[in-house]
Coordinates of C-alpha atoms and ligand atoms in Angstrom, one line a residue:
M1 CA -9.8 4.1 -45.1
A2 CA -8.1 7.5 -44.7
A3 CA -4.5 7.5 -45.7
G4 CA -2.1 7.9 -42.9
R5 CA 0.1 11.0 -42.3
H6 CA 2.6 9.8 -44.8
G7 CA -0.1 8.5 -47.2
G8 CA 1.5 5.0 -47.1
R9 CA -0.8 1.9 -46.8
A10 CA 1.3 0.7 -43.9
D11 CA 0.7 3.9 -41.9
S12 CA -3.0 3.9 -42.6
A13 CA -3.2 0.2 -41.5
L14 CA -1.4 1.0 -38.3
R15 CA -3.3 4.1 -37.4
Q16 CA -6.3 2.0 -36.4
V17 CA -7.4 3.5 -33.1
G18 CA -6.1 1.5 -30.1
R19 CA -3.7 -0.8 -32.0
P20 CA -0.2 -0.2 -30.8
V21 CA 2.6 -0.7 -33.4
S22 CA 4.1 -4.2 -32.8
I23 CA 7.6 -5.6 -33.5
K24 CA 6.0 -7.5 -36.4
D25 CA 4.8 -4.3 -38.0
V26 CA 8.3 -2.8 -37.7
A27 CA 9.8 -6.0 -39.2
R28 CA 7.3 -5.9 -42.1
E29 CA 8.0 -2.2 -42.7
S30 CA 11.8 -2.8 -42.6
G31 CA 11.9 -6.0 -44.6
V32 CA 13.6 -8.0 -41.8
S33 CA 12.5 -10.7 -39.4
P34 CA 10.9 -9.9 -36.0
G35 CA 14.0 -11.5 -34.4
T36 CA 16.2 -8.9 -36.2
V37 CA 14.0 -6.1 -34.9
S38 CA 14.4 -7.6 -31.3
N39 CA 18.1 -7.7 -31.8
V40 CA 18.3 -4.1 -32.9
L41 CA 16.4 -3.1 -29.7
N42 CA 18.3 -5.4 -27.3
H43 CA 21.6 -6.4 -28.9
P44 CA 22.3 -4.0 -31.8
E45 CA 25.9 -5.3 -32.0
R46 CA 24.5 -8.5 -33.5
V47 CA 22.9 -6.7 -36.5
T48 CA 24.6 -5.2 -39.6
E49 CA 24.6 -1.4 -39.7
A50 CA 22.4 -1.3 -42.9
K51 CA 19.6 -3.4 -41.3
R52 CA 19.9 -1.5 -38.0
L53 CA 19.4 1.8 -39.7
R54 CA 16.4 0.5 -41.7
V55 CA 14.8 -0.8 -38.5
E56 CA 15.5 2.4 -36.5
E57 CA 14.0 4.5 -39.3
S58 CA 10.8 2.3 -39.3
V59 CA 10.6 2.5 -35.5
R60 CA 10.7 6.3 -35.8
R61 CA 8.3 6.5 -38.7
L62 CA 5.7 4.1 -37.2
G63 CA 6.1 5.4 -33.7
F64 CA 6.9 2.0 -32.2
V65 CA 7.2 2.0 -28.4
R66 CA 8.5 -1.1 -26.5
N67 CA 5.9 -2.9 -24.5
E68 CA 7.6 -2.9 -21.1
S69 CA 4.8 -4.9 -19.5
A70 CA 5.3 -7.7 -22.0
R71 CA 9.1 -7.5 -21.5
H72 CA 8.6 -7.7 -17.8
L73 CA 6.4 -10.8 -18.0
R74 CA 9.0 -12.4 -20.3
T75 CA 12.1 -11.5 -18.2
G76 CA 10.5 -11.1 -14.7
N77 CA 12.3 -7.8 -14.3
S78 CA 10.0 -4.8 -14.2
H79 CA 12.9 -2.3 -13.7
T80 CA 10.4 -0.5 -11.4
L81 CA 10.9 0.4 -7.7
G82 CA 8.2 1.1 -5.2
L83 CA 9.1 4.1 -2.9
L84 CA 6.8 4.4 0.1
L85 CA 7.4 7.7 2.0
L86 CA 6.2 8.4 5.5
D87 CA 5.1 12.0 4.8
V88 CA 5.3 13.6 1.4
W89 CA 4.5 17.0 3.1
N90 CA 7.9 16.9 4.8
P91 CA 10.7 18.1 2.5
F92 CA 13.0 15.7 4.2
F93 CA 11.3 12.8 2.5
T94 CA 11.0 14.5 -0.9
E95 CA 14.7 15.2 -0.8
M96 CA 15.2 11.5 0.0
A97 CA 13.0 10.6 -2.9
R98 CA 15.2 12.8 -5.1
G99 CA 18.2 10.7 -4.3
V100 CA 16.3 7.5 -5.2
E101 CA 14.9 9.0 -8.4
D102 CA 18.3 10.2 -9.6
W103 CA 19.6 6.6 -9.1
A104 CA 16.6 5.2 -11.1
F105 CA 17.0 7.8 -13.9
D106 CA 20.6 6.9 -14.3
R107 CA 19.5 3.3 -15.0
G108 CA 16.3 3.8 -16.9
W109 CA 14.2 2.6 -14.1
T110 CA 10.7 3.8 -13.1
I111 CA 9.7 4.7 -9.5
L112 CA 6.2 4.4 -8.1
I113 CA 6.1 7.0 -5.3
S114 CA 3.4 6.7 -2.6
N115 CA 2.7 8.3 0.8
S116 CA 1.7 6.3 3.9
A117 CA 1.0 9.6 5.7
R118 CA 2.2 7.8 8.9
Q119 CA -0.9 5.6 8.7
P120 CA -0.2 1.8 9.2
T121 CA -3.3 0.8 7.2
R122 CA -2.3 2.9 4.3
E123 CA 1.3 1.7 4.5
A124 CA 0.0 -2.0 4.3
I125 CA -2.2 -1.2 1.3
Y126 CA 0.6 0.3 -0.7
L127 CA 3.0 -2.5 0.1
N128 CA 0.4 -4.9 -1.3
L129 CA -0.1 -2.8 -4.4
F130 CA 3.7 -2.7 -5.0
A131 CA 3.7 -6.5 -4.7
E132 CA 0.8 -6.9 -7.1
R133 CA 2.6 -4.6 -9.6
R134 CA 5.6 -7.0 -9.2
V135 CA 8.1 -4.2 -8.6
D136 CA 11.7 -5.4 -8.4
G137 CA 12.3 -3.6 -5.2
I138 CA 10.7 -1.5 -2.4
I139 CA 12.2 1.3 -0.4
V140 CA 10.0 2.2 2.5
A141 CA 10.2 4.8 5.3
P142 CA 8.2 2.7 7.8
H143 CA 5.8 3.9 10.4
G144 CA 6.4 1.1 12.8
D145 CA 8.1 -2.3 12.8
I146 CA 7.3 -4.0 9.5
T147 CA 10.3 -6.4 9.5
E148 CA 8.1 -9.5 9.1
R149 CA 6.2 -7.9 6.2
L150 CA 9.5 -7.0 4.4
I151 CA 10.8 -10.5 4.9
D152 CA 7.6 -11.9 3.3
L153 CA 8.1 -9.6 0.3
Q154 CA 11.7 -10.7 0.0
N155 CA 10.6 -14.3 0.0
R156 CA 8.5 -13.4 -3.0
G157 CA 11.5 -12.1 -4.8
I158 CA 11.2 -8.4 -4.1
A159 CA 14.3 -6.7 -2.7
T160 CA 13.3 -4.4 0.3
V161 CA 15.1 -1.6 2.1
M162 CA 14.0 0.3 5.2
A163 CA 14.8 4.0 4.8
D164 CA 15.1 6.3 7.9
Q165 CA 14.7 3.4 10.3
R166 CA 17.6 1.3 11.5
G167 CA 17.2 -2.4 10.9
S168 CA 19.3 -5.3 12.3
G169 CA 20.4 -8.8 11.4
D170 CA 21.0 -10.4 8.1
T171 CA 17.4 -10.7 6.9
T172 CA 16.7 -7.1 6.1
M173 CA 18.5 -4.0 4.8
S174 CA 18.2 -0.4 6.0
V175 CA 19.5 3.1 5.7
S176 CA 19.2 5.4 8.7
L177 CA 20.7 8.2 10.7
D178 CA 22.1 7.8 14.2
D179 CA 19.2 9.7 15.8
V180 CA 20.5 9.1 19.3
H181 CA 23.7 10.9 18.4
G182 CA 21.5 13.6 16.7
G183 CA 19.7 14.1 20.0
E184 CA 22.9 14.3 21.9
L185 CA 24.3 17.0 19.5
A186 CA 21.2 19.1 19.9
A187 CA 21.1 19.0 23.7
T188 CA 24.9 19.4 24.1
H189 CA 24.7 22.6 21.9
L190 CA 22.0 24.1 24.1
L191 CA 23.8 23.1 27.3
Q192 CA 27.0 24.7 26.0
L193 CA 25.1 27.9 25.5
G194 CA 24.1 27.9 29.1
H195 CA 20.5 26.7 28.9
R196 CA 19.3 24.8 31.9
R197 CA 15.5 24.7 31.2
I198 CA 15.1 22.8 28.0
S199 CA 11.9 21.3 26.4
F200 CA 11.9 18.5 23.9
I201 CA 9.0 19.0 21.5
G202 CA 8.1 15.5 20.2
D203 CA 6.0 12.4 21.0
P204 CA 8.4 9.5 21.5
N205 CA 5.5 7.1 20.8
Q206 CA 4.9 8.6 17.3
V207 CA 7.9 7.2 15.4
T208 CA 11.1 5.5 16.6
Q209 CA 13.2 8.3 15.1
V210 CA 11.6 10.8 17.6
R211 CA 12.0 8.3 20.5
D212 CA 15.8 8.0 19.7
R213 CA 16.2 11.8 19.5
L214 CA 14.7 12.2 22.9
F215 CA 16.9 9.4 24.3
G216 CA 20.0 11.1 22.9
A217 CA 19.0 14.4 24.5
T218 CA 18.4 12.7 27.8
K219 CA 21.8 11.0 27.6
A220 CA 23.6 14.3 27.0
V221 CA 21.8 16.0 29.9
A222 CA 22.7 13.1 32.2
A223 CA 26.4 13.1 31.1
S224 CA 26.7 16.9 31.7
N225 CA 26.1 16.5 35.5
L226 CA 24.5 20.0 35.3
P227 CA 21.3 21.1 37.1
V228 CA 19.1 20.8 34.0
Q229 CA 15.3 20.5 33.6
L230 CA 14.5 18.6 30.4
G231 CA 10.8 18.6 29.8
V232 CA 8.7 17.0 27.0
L233 CA 5.9 18.7 25.1
E234 CA 4.1 16.3 22.8
P235 CA 2.7 17.8 19.6
T236 CA -0.3 16.1 18.0
D237 CA 1.7 15.6 14.8
L238 CA 5.1 16.3 13.2
T239 CA 3.8 19.3 11.2
V240 CA 4.0 23.1 11.1
A241 CA 0.4 23.3 12.3
A242 CA 1.2 21.1 15.3
G243 CA 4.2 23.3 16.0
R244 CA 2.0 26.4 16.0
D245 CA -0.2 24.7 18.6
I246 CA 2.8 24.1 20.8
G247 CA 3.9 27.7 20.2
E248 CA 0.5 28.9 21.5
M249 CA 0.9 26.8 24.6
I250 CA 4.3 28.4 25.3
V251 CA 3.3 32.0 24.8
D252 CA 0.3 31.4 27.2
L253 CA 2.8 30.6 29.9
P254 CA 4.3 33.5 32.0
P255 CA 7.8 34.1 30.7
S256 CA 9.2 32.9 34.1
E257 CA 7.7 29.5 33.5
R258 CA 8.9 29.0 30.0
S259 CA 11.9 26.9 29.0
T260 CA 14.8 29.0 27.6
A261 CA 15.5 26.5 24.9
L262 CA 13.4 24.1 22.7
F263 CA 14.6 21.0 20.9
A264 CA 12.0 20.3 18.2
S265 CA 11.8 16.7 16.8
N266 CA 11.8 18.1 13.3
D267 CA 12.2 21.3 11.4
L268 CA 8.5 21.6 10.5
V269 CA 7.5 21.6 14.2
A270 CA 10.2 24.1 14.9
I271 CA 9.1 26.4 12.1
G272 CA 5.5 26.3 13.4
I273 CA 6.6 27.2 17.0
M274 CA 8.8 30.0 15.7
Q275 CA 5.9 31.6 13.8
I276 CA 3.8 31.9 17.0
L277 CA 6.7 33.0 19.2
L278 CA 7.8 35.8 16.8
R279 CA 4.2 36.9 16.4
A280 CA 3.9 37.2 20.1
G281 CA 7.1 39.3 20.3
V282 CA 9.3 36.6 21.8
R283 CA 12.9 37.3 20.9
I284 CA 14.7 34.3 19.4
P285 CA 17.2 33.2 20.6
H286 CA 17.6 35.8 23.3
E287 CA 14.4 34.7 25.2
I288 CA 13.9 31.3 23.7
A289 CA 16.5 29.4 21.6
I290 CA 15.2 26.7 19.1
V291 CA 16.9 23.7 17.5
G292 CA 15.1 21.7 14.8
Y293 CA 16.0 18.4 13.0
D294 CA 16.4 17.4 9.4
D295 CA 17.9 20.7 8.1
I296 CA 15.4 21.1 5.3
E297 CA 15.6 24.0 2.9
F298 CA 13.0 26.0 4.9
A299 CA 15.2 25.8 8.0
R300 CA 17.9 27.8 6.2
Q301 CA 15.3 30.3 4.9
S302 CA 13.1 30.7 7.9
T303 CA 12.6 34.2 9.4
V304 CA 15.2 33.4 12.0
P305 CA 17.5 30.9 10.3
L306 CA 17.0 27.7 12.2
T307 CA 19.8 25.7 13.9
S308 CA 19.1 22.1 13.0
I309 CA 20.5 18.6 13.0
R310 CA 21.2 17.7 9.4
Q311 CA 20.1 14.4 7.9
P312 CA 21.8 13.8 4.5
A313 CA 18.4 12.9 3.0
Y314 CA 19.5 12.8 -0.6
E315 CA 22.5 10.6 0.2
M316 CA 20.3 8.3 2.3
G317 CA 17.9 7.9 -0.7
R318 CA 20.8 7.0 -3.1
S319 CA 22.2 4.7 -0.5
A320 CA 18.9 2.8 -0.2
A321 CA 18.7 2.5 -4.0
Q322 CA 22.2 1.1 -4.1
L323 CA 21.3 -1.6 -1.5
I324 CA 18.5 -2.6 -3.8
T325 CA 20.9 -2.8 -6.8
A326 CA 23.2 -5.1 -4.7
A327 CA 20.3 -7.3 -3.8
L328 CA 19.1 -7.6 -7.3
T329 CA 22.5 -8.3 -8.8
G330 CA 23.2 -11.0 -6.2
E331 CA 26.1 -9.2 -4.6
P332 CA 25.7 -9.5 -0.8
P333 CA 25.5 -5.8 0.3
T334 CA 28.0 -4.9 3.0
P335 CA 26.9 -3.5 5.3
R336 CA 23.3 -4.4 5.1
H337 CA 22.5 -1.6 7.5
V338 CA 24.0 1.8 6.5
V339 CA 24.0 4.4 9.3
F340 CA 24.7 8.0 8.5
E341 CA 26.1 10.5 11.0
P342 CA 24.1 13.6 12.0
E343 CA 25.6 17.1 11.7
L344 CA 24.9 20.1 13.9
V345 CA 24.2 23.1 11.7
I346 CA 24.3 26.3 13.9
R347 CA 22.3 29.3 12.9
E348 CA 20.7 32.4 14.4
S349 CA 17.9 30.5 16.3
T350 CA 20.4 29.5 19.0
I351 CA 23.5 31.7 18.8
G352 CA 23.7 35.2 20.0
R353 CA 22.8 34.4 23.6
D354 CA 25.3 36.3 25.9
T355 CA 26.1 33.3 28.0
D356 CA 29.6 32.0 28.8
P357 CA 30.1 28.5 27.7
V358 CA 30.0 25.9 30.5
Ligands
LIG1 O1 8.5 12.0 9.9 C1 9.0 12.4 11.1 C2 10.5 12.7 11.0 O2 11.2 11.4 10.9 C3 11.0 13.5 9.9 O3 10.9 14.8 10.1 C4 12.3 13.0 9.7 O4 13.2 13.6 10.7 C5 12.2 11.5 9.9 O5 13.4 11.0 10.4

């Protein structure tokens, strides 16, 4: 049998293809018991320094790697989270994932990131896969109402948190933004700039977040007691491409029939609309002002920097992960439903209109 890299018999015996180095191999190599090796790995304070150094040298020389699956089966803790995003194409969700991942990295946890692509069937498949993998917790940005499914998972010992959708009661946990207030902020900003013909670009039947944004805009218009037309244009999706389609519809209208301001249900849609308007020579904001939602990095960098309603995506992700921690350590999280406040970030896509404030 070919000698191993170091020429030792132990190495050659261990370099059999497909046979991972075990705790017993390390014990034999170090001249200690398997229990001592386990203590060096899990409770080094219980082992003398001389033995600890011998075991650590053998671990390095043999290339021993802990068998997390075996540890998981023994302890029941996988130290793994399932993170199910609604749309990985949307930088809002990848920024949220960054907040969860930083939390996991700080604790040596693993995350399984998946994308439901706003498809309920796909969402259900991934929730089942996470359960089969026996993750310790699941953070999900849901497409619709999956409260019952989450309670079922919790009854099987899996902590769950809804991200980006407000839950209620004491059987679930959630992290969300006050989207009604976000819609109010966007509409009030446009009203204060003097706009009276405003279009909301979003399908309130798509996701509850969009419905709440429209409701907030409607509340602000009603509270203003001003003669305002608030129309709704429903994009086929919440993407740049769907925004471009809405932009084409707008430029096909005679300027006199166009709204003077658009409130897009997210930044991706706003960016798509802006591409078409600018290509058609429409001046932003002087002919049409635009407000987006999420304040993703591209909003700041777009051709005409986009006014947007900021969601603290990173902080929302970390907050969801902290709720999981509380659930797993038995501390009753308070509150169970964390609601962040939106922030209006004003940029060139709305200011610059020579209108006296109302
Ligand atoms: O996925 C649609 C939208 O809902 C995202 O843009 C983000 O705003 C989320 O809340």
